[in-house]
XYZ file of C-alpha atoms in Angstrom:
213
model
C 133.573 81.231 118.912
C 135.813 79.779 116.192
C 133.331 77.044 115.325
C 130.433 79.529 115.227
C 132.011 81.075 112.143
C 131.192 77.853 110.249
C 127.459 77.864 111.062
C 125.148 76.776 108.281
C 123.511 79.720 106.502
C 119.839 80.521 106.849
C 118.056 79.265 103.732
C 114.655 80.939 103.891
C 112.582 83.257 106.088
C 108.825 83.564 105.674
C 106.339 85.665 107.620
C 102.957 84.012 108.100
C 99.795 85.886 109.078
C 96.174 84.724 109.345
C 94.600 87.603 107.406
C 95.650 90.927 105.867
C 92.957 92.963 107.624
C 92.313 92.897 111.363
C 89.685 94.661 113.438
C 90.759 97.149 116.064
C 90.447 95.807 119.588
C 91.240 92.164 118.780
C 94.420 90.119 119.284
C 96.653 89.423 116.273
C 99.673 87.147 115.760
C 102.468 87.146 113.199
C 104.763 84.117 112.885
C 108.301 83.931 111.471
C 109.099 80.582 109.839
C 112.842 80.074 109.366
C 114.487 77.345 107.318
C 117.974 76.808 108.745
C 119.560 77.541 112.143
C 118.629 80.937 113.596
C 120.347 82.223 116.717
C 117.904 85.082 117.066
C 114.835 86.584 115.431
C 114.024 90.305 115.378
C 110.691 91.864 114.421
C 110.529 95.142 112.524
C 107.734 97.614 111.787
C 108.280 100.370 109.218
C 112.034 99.782 109.491
C 112.119 100.102 113.292
C 112.724 97.206 115.685
C 109.741 96.123 117.780
C 110.134 95.767 121.539
C 107.878 94.196 124.124
C 105.423 96.494 125.873
C 101.969 96.232 127.419
C 100.447 95.251 124.057
C 103.363 93.583 122.235
C 104.522 90.107 123.302
C 107.047 87.658 121.845
C 106.593 83.864 122.040
C 108.635 80.748 121.117
C 112.028 82.456 121.081
C 110.609 85.401 119.151
C 109.123 83.231 116.398
C 105.720 84.770 117.092
C 104.796 88.346 117.893
C 101.404 88.952 119.487
C 99.706 92.364 119.437
C 96.865 92.475 121.916
C 94.722 94.451 121.538
C 95.394 95.813 118.072
C 95.091 99.592 117.645
C 94.600 101.570 114.441
C 98.139 102.930 114.596
C 99.480 99.349 114.381
C 98.863 99.589 110.630
C 102.219 99.346 108.860
C 104.867 97.258 107.106
C 106.129 94.322 109.172
C 108.906 91.815 108.608
C 111.071 89.465 110.660
C 114.849 89.170 110.528
C 116.584 85.856 111.285
C 120.238 85.994 112.400
C 123.054 83.511 112.947
C 126.852 83.569 112.782
C 126.801 83.043 109.020
C 124.678 86.144 108.403
C 121.082 87.279 108.442
C 118.027 87.073 106.226
C 114.802 89.131 106.284
C 111.351 87.950 105.353
C 109.269 89.674 102.716
C 107.432 92.769 103.956
C 103.891 92.170 105.174
C 101.405 95.047 105.096
C 99.078 94.964 108.096
C 95.915 97.054 107.817
C 93.845 97.689 110.940
C 90.158 98.290 110.310
C 88.238 100.451 112.764
C 84.754 101.895 112.928
C 83.795 104.615 110.479
C 83.350 107.723 112.592
C 81.661 110.179 110.257
C 80.291 110.434 106.719
C 79.070 113.606 105.031
C 78.267 114.890 101.545
C 80.126 118.012 100.449
C 78.864 120.174 97.586
C 80.455 123.127 95.728
C 79.633 126.678 96.773
C 78.020 127.321 93.385
C 74.467 126.026 92.866
C 73.605 123.262 90.417
C 72.512 124.808 87.081
C 70.493 122.926 84.499
C 72.690 121.891 81.583
C 75.969 122.106 83.516
C 78.017 119.457 85.335
C 77.907 119.138 89.103
C 79.965 117.144 91.622
C 79.161 115.820 95.080
C 81.937 114.470 97.322
C 81.670 111.872 100.091
C 83.967 112.768 103.006
C 84.628 109.773 105.258
C 86.415 109.790 108.615
C 87.748 106.269 109.045
C 88.749 103.450 106.680
C 86.133 102.733 104.007
C 86.406 99.600 101.885
C 83.559 100.717 99.650
C 81.352 103.761 99.080
C 78.059 103.878 97.270
C 75.618 106.666 96.523
C 71.859 106.900 96.875
C 69.219 109.289 95.611
C 65.878 109.340 97.397
C 66.755 106.000 99.009
C 67.652 104.261 95.717
C 71.199 103.157 94.870
C 72.804 105.092 92.006
C 74.687 103.294 89.240
C 77.048 104.370 86.469
C 75.122 105.539 83.445
C 75.402 108.121 80.660
C 75.265 111.157 82.954
C 76.245 109.634 86.299
C 79.932 108.834 86.794
C 81.903 107.906 89.925
C 85.518 108.963 90.527
C 88.207 108.423 93.175
C 86.933 105.009 94.303
C 83.353 106.306 94.378
C 84.205 109.253 96.638
C 83.048 111.710 93.973
C 79.678 111.609 92.214
C 79.775 113.466 88.887
C 76.491 114.509 87.314
C 76.997 115.519 83.703
C 74.521 117.937 82.103
C 72.333 118.285 85.196
C 68.587 118.139 84.538
C 65.599 119.161 86.590
C 64.711 115.612 87.590
C 68.149 115.348 89.273
C 66.512 117.240 92.138
C 66.382 115.073 95.239
C 67.978 113.905 98.453
C 71.458 112.446 97.946
C 73.498 110.541 100.503
C 76.566 108.311 100.463
C 77.229 105.214 102.529
C 80.695 104.005 103.588
C 81.296 100.330 104.378
C 84.076 98.348 106.060
C 84.424 95.139 108.069
C 82.964 96.812 111.170
C 79.755 97.836 109.417
C 78.441 100.813 107.510
C 77.543 104.450 108.085
C 75.451 106.750 105.933
C 75.725 110.507 105.570
C 72.825 112.847 106.287
C 70.801 113.564 103.161
C 71.901 116.451 100.946
C 69.011 118.138 99.153
C 70.119 118.950 95.619
C 68.096 121.684 93.908
C 68.708 122.210 90.208
C 68.308 125.817 89.105
C 67.029 126.762 85.673
C 69.388 128.470 83.211
C 67.506 131.781 83.309
C 68.108 131.998 87.071
C 71.830 131.710 86.429
C 71.634 134.453 83.801
C 69.602 136.672 86.134
C 72.135 136.271 88.908
C 75.009 137.003 86.560
C 73.458 140.224 85.236
C 72.255 141.238 88.695
C 75.812 140.911 89.995
C 77.151 143.022 87.146
C 74.453 145.670 87.747
C 75.340 145.727 91.459
C 79.030 146.154 90.670
C 78.301 149.098 88.383
C 75.651 150.856 90.443
C 76.767 149.916 93.925
C 73.305 148.879 95.077
C 70.933 145.971 94.735
C 68.791 146.055 91.547
């Protein structure tokens, strides 16, 4: 025990991984490369120590952790911690992202109708991890232009100064490493300005008279 106090310090600890993204259902390994004498290696996820279970296995004196099969909730911040009598040293944090199939995609529109001359937004709601989203109108891909703008990593389609020829079937498609999934078509109908005015005055008339005009 006395001589253990004079152990050489650990010089460097590096976590190696094959790729940043991994598909759900596959095996995945992380390796801890230590420069200097390590008595023990611990693995941590989101600040909590990892333990062996029916999907988590340690190999080569804990130098390698194997997750098999990977699940979506394995996404998180991983690092390894090397320890000897002189002290300990952690690796840099490694962010593991598990990609799984996109489950659902749908276009959401505001309760108010689209009125000619006014702005209008459509939102793409995706259940599952999407690496990219793009929009289509009548089967043709939409691009940024003077009146068409995308926000929030393409989740929101903003139509500025809506015009009558913006009528059509809109859908969004979400893509990740597993594949892609498109939403059902949303039929956008642009109303003329006089319809908006009629509805506004009709509502006021109803509020005053208590009956439909």
